[in-house]
């Protein structure tokens, strides 16, 4: 009988690390990998290391009027070559982490 108790206790002790690796006790929120991409046109007002301020036309998909606002550059901001102030552009962006991040920006002819 004593051996049975020892075996049960030993199996519980040695199996708990296995339970720790299973994340059933965490509330996991899936990441939205299908973020909607929005398209717009506007004019560059300022280019910084981590953001671009654009004066854009109305964006119907978001029911936004024309306005001036900053858009984040993605983590690898080296993807985008800085453009001069007042350059007209076509751009696309996604909503992420409560802000808006550029995915493309292309200069347009005036």
Coordinates of C-alpha atoms in Angstrom, one line a residue:
X1 CA 0.0 0.0 0.0
X2 CA 2.9 2.3 0.9
X3 CA 4.5 1.7 -2.5
X4 CA 1.2 2.6 -4.3
X5 CA 1.1 6.0 -2.5
X6 CA 4.7 6.7 -3.3
X7 CA 4.2 5.8 -6.9
X8 CA 1.1 8.1 -7.2
X9 CA 2.9 11.0 -5.5
X10 CA 6.0 10.5 -7.7
X11 CA 4.0 10.4 -10.9
X12 CA 2.2 13.7 -9.9
X13 CA 5.5 15.4 -9.0
X14 CA 7.2 14.4 -12.2
X15 CA 4.3 15.2 -14.5
X16 CA 3.7 18.8 -13.3
X17 CA 6.5 20.2 -15.6
X18 CA 4.6 18.7 -18.5
X19 CA 1.4 20.5 -17.4
X20 CA 3.4 23.7 -17.1
X21 CA 4.3 23.6 -20.8
X22 CA 0.6 23.3 -21.7
X23 CA -0.9 26.7 -21.8
X24 CA -4.5 25.7 -21.1
X25 CA -4.5 28.0 -18.0
X26 CA -3.8 31.1 -20.1
X27 CA -6.3 33.1 -22.0
X28 CA -4.8 33.4 -25.4
X29 CA -6.1 35.9 -27.9
X30 CA -5.5 35.1 -31.5
X31 CA -3.6 37.7 -33.6
X32 CA -5.5 39.0 -36.6
X33 CA -3.3 38.2 -39.5
X34 CA -5.9 39.4 -42.0
X35 CA -5.7 43.1 -41.1
X36 CA -7.6 45.2 -43.6
X37 CA -5.5 47.3 -45.9
X38 CA -6.8 50.8 -46.6
X39 CA -5.8 52.9 -49.7
X40 CA -5.6 56.7 -49.8
X41 CA -3.9 59.7 -51.4
X42 CA -2.4 62.7 -49.8
X43 CA 0.5 65.0 -49.4
X44 CA 3.6 64.6 -47.2
X45 CA 3.8 67.2 -44.4
X46 CA 6.7 65.7 -42.4
X47 CA 8.9 62.6 -42.5
X48 CA 10.4 61.4 -39.2
X49 CA 12.4 58.3 -38.3
X50 CA 9.3 56.4 -37.1
X51 CA 6.4 58.2 -38.7
X52 CA 5.1 60.2 -41.6
X53 CA 2.6 63.0 -41.3
X54 CA 0.2 63.1 -44.2
X55 CA -2.6 65.5 -45.2
X56 CA -5.0 63.0 -46.9
X57 CA -8.2 63.2 -48.7
X58 CA -11.4 61.6 -47.2
X59 CA -11.2 57.9 -46.6
X60 CA -14.7 56.5 -47.2
X61 CA -14.0 53.0 -45.9
X62 CA -13.3 54.5 -42.5
X63 CA -15.8 57.4 -42.8
X64 CA -12.9 59.8 -42.2
X65 CA -13.0 63.4 -43.6
X66 CA -9.9 64.9 -45.1
X67 CA -7.4 65.6 -42.4
X68 CA -3.7 65.7 -41.4
X69 CA -2.4 62.9 -39.3
X70 CA 0.7 60.8 -38.5
X71 CA 1.1 57.2 -39.7
X72 CA 3.7 54.9 -38.2
X73 CA 6.4 53.4 -40.3
X74 CA 6.8 49.7 -39.9
X75 CA 9.5 48.3 -37.6
X76 CA 11.9 47.9 -40.6
X77 CA 11.4 51.6 -41.6
X78 CA 14.5 51.2 -43.9
X79 CA 11.9 49.8 -46.4
X80 CA 10.8 53.3 -47.1
X81 CA 12.9 56.0 -48.7
X82 CA 12.1 59.4 -47.1
X83 CA 10.3 61.7 -49.5
X84 CA 10.3 65.5 -49.5
X85 CA 7.6 67.7 -47.9
X86 CA 4.7 68.5 -50.1
X87 CA 5.2 65.4 -52.3
X88 CA 1.8 64.0 -53.4
X89 CA 1.6 60.3 -52.6
X90 CA -0.7 57.3 -52.9
X91 CA -0.4 55.1 -49.8
X92 CA -1.9 52.1 -48.0
X93 CA -2.0 51.4 -44.3
X94 CA -3.3 49.0 -41.7
X95 CA -4.7 49.5 -38.2
X96 CA -2.4 47.8 -35.6
X97 CA -1.9 48.3 -31.9
X98 CA -4.3 51.2 -31.8
X99 CA -2.5 53.2 -34.4
X100 CA -2.2 53.2 -38.2
X101 CA 0.9 51.8 -39.9
X102 CA 1.9 52.5 -43.5
X103 CA 2.3 49.4 -45.8
X104 CA 3.2 51.3 -49.0
X105 CA 3.8 54.9 -50.0
X106 CA 4.4 55.9 -53.6
X107 CA 5.1 59.4 -55.0
X108 CA 2.6 60.7 -57.5
X109 CA 2.9 63.4 -60.2
X110 CA 1.3 66.7 -59.4

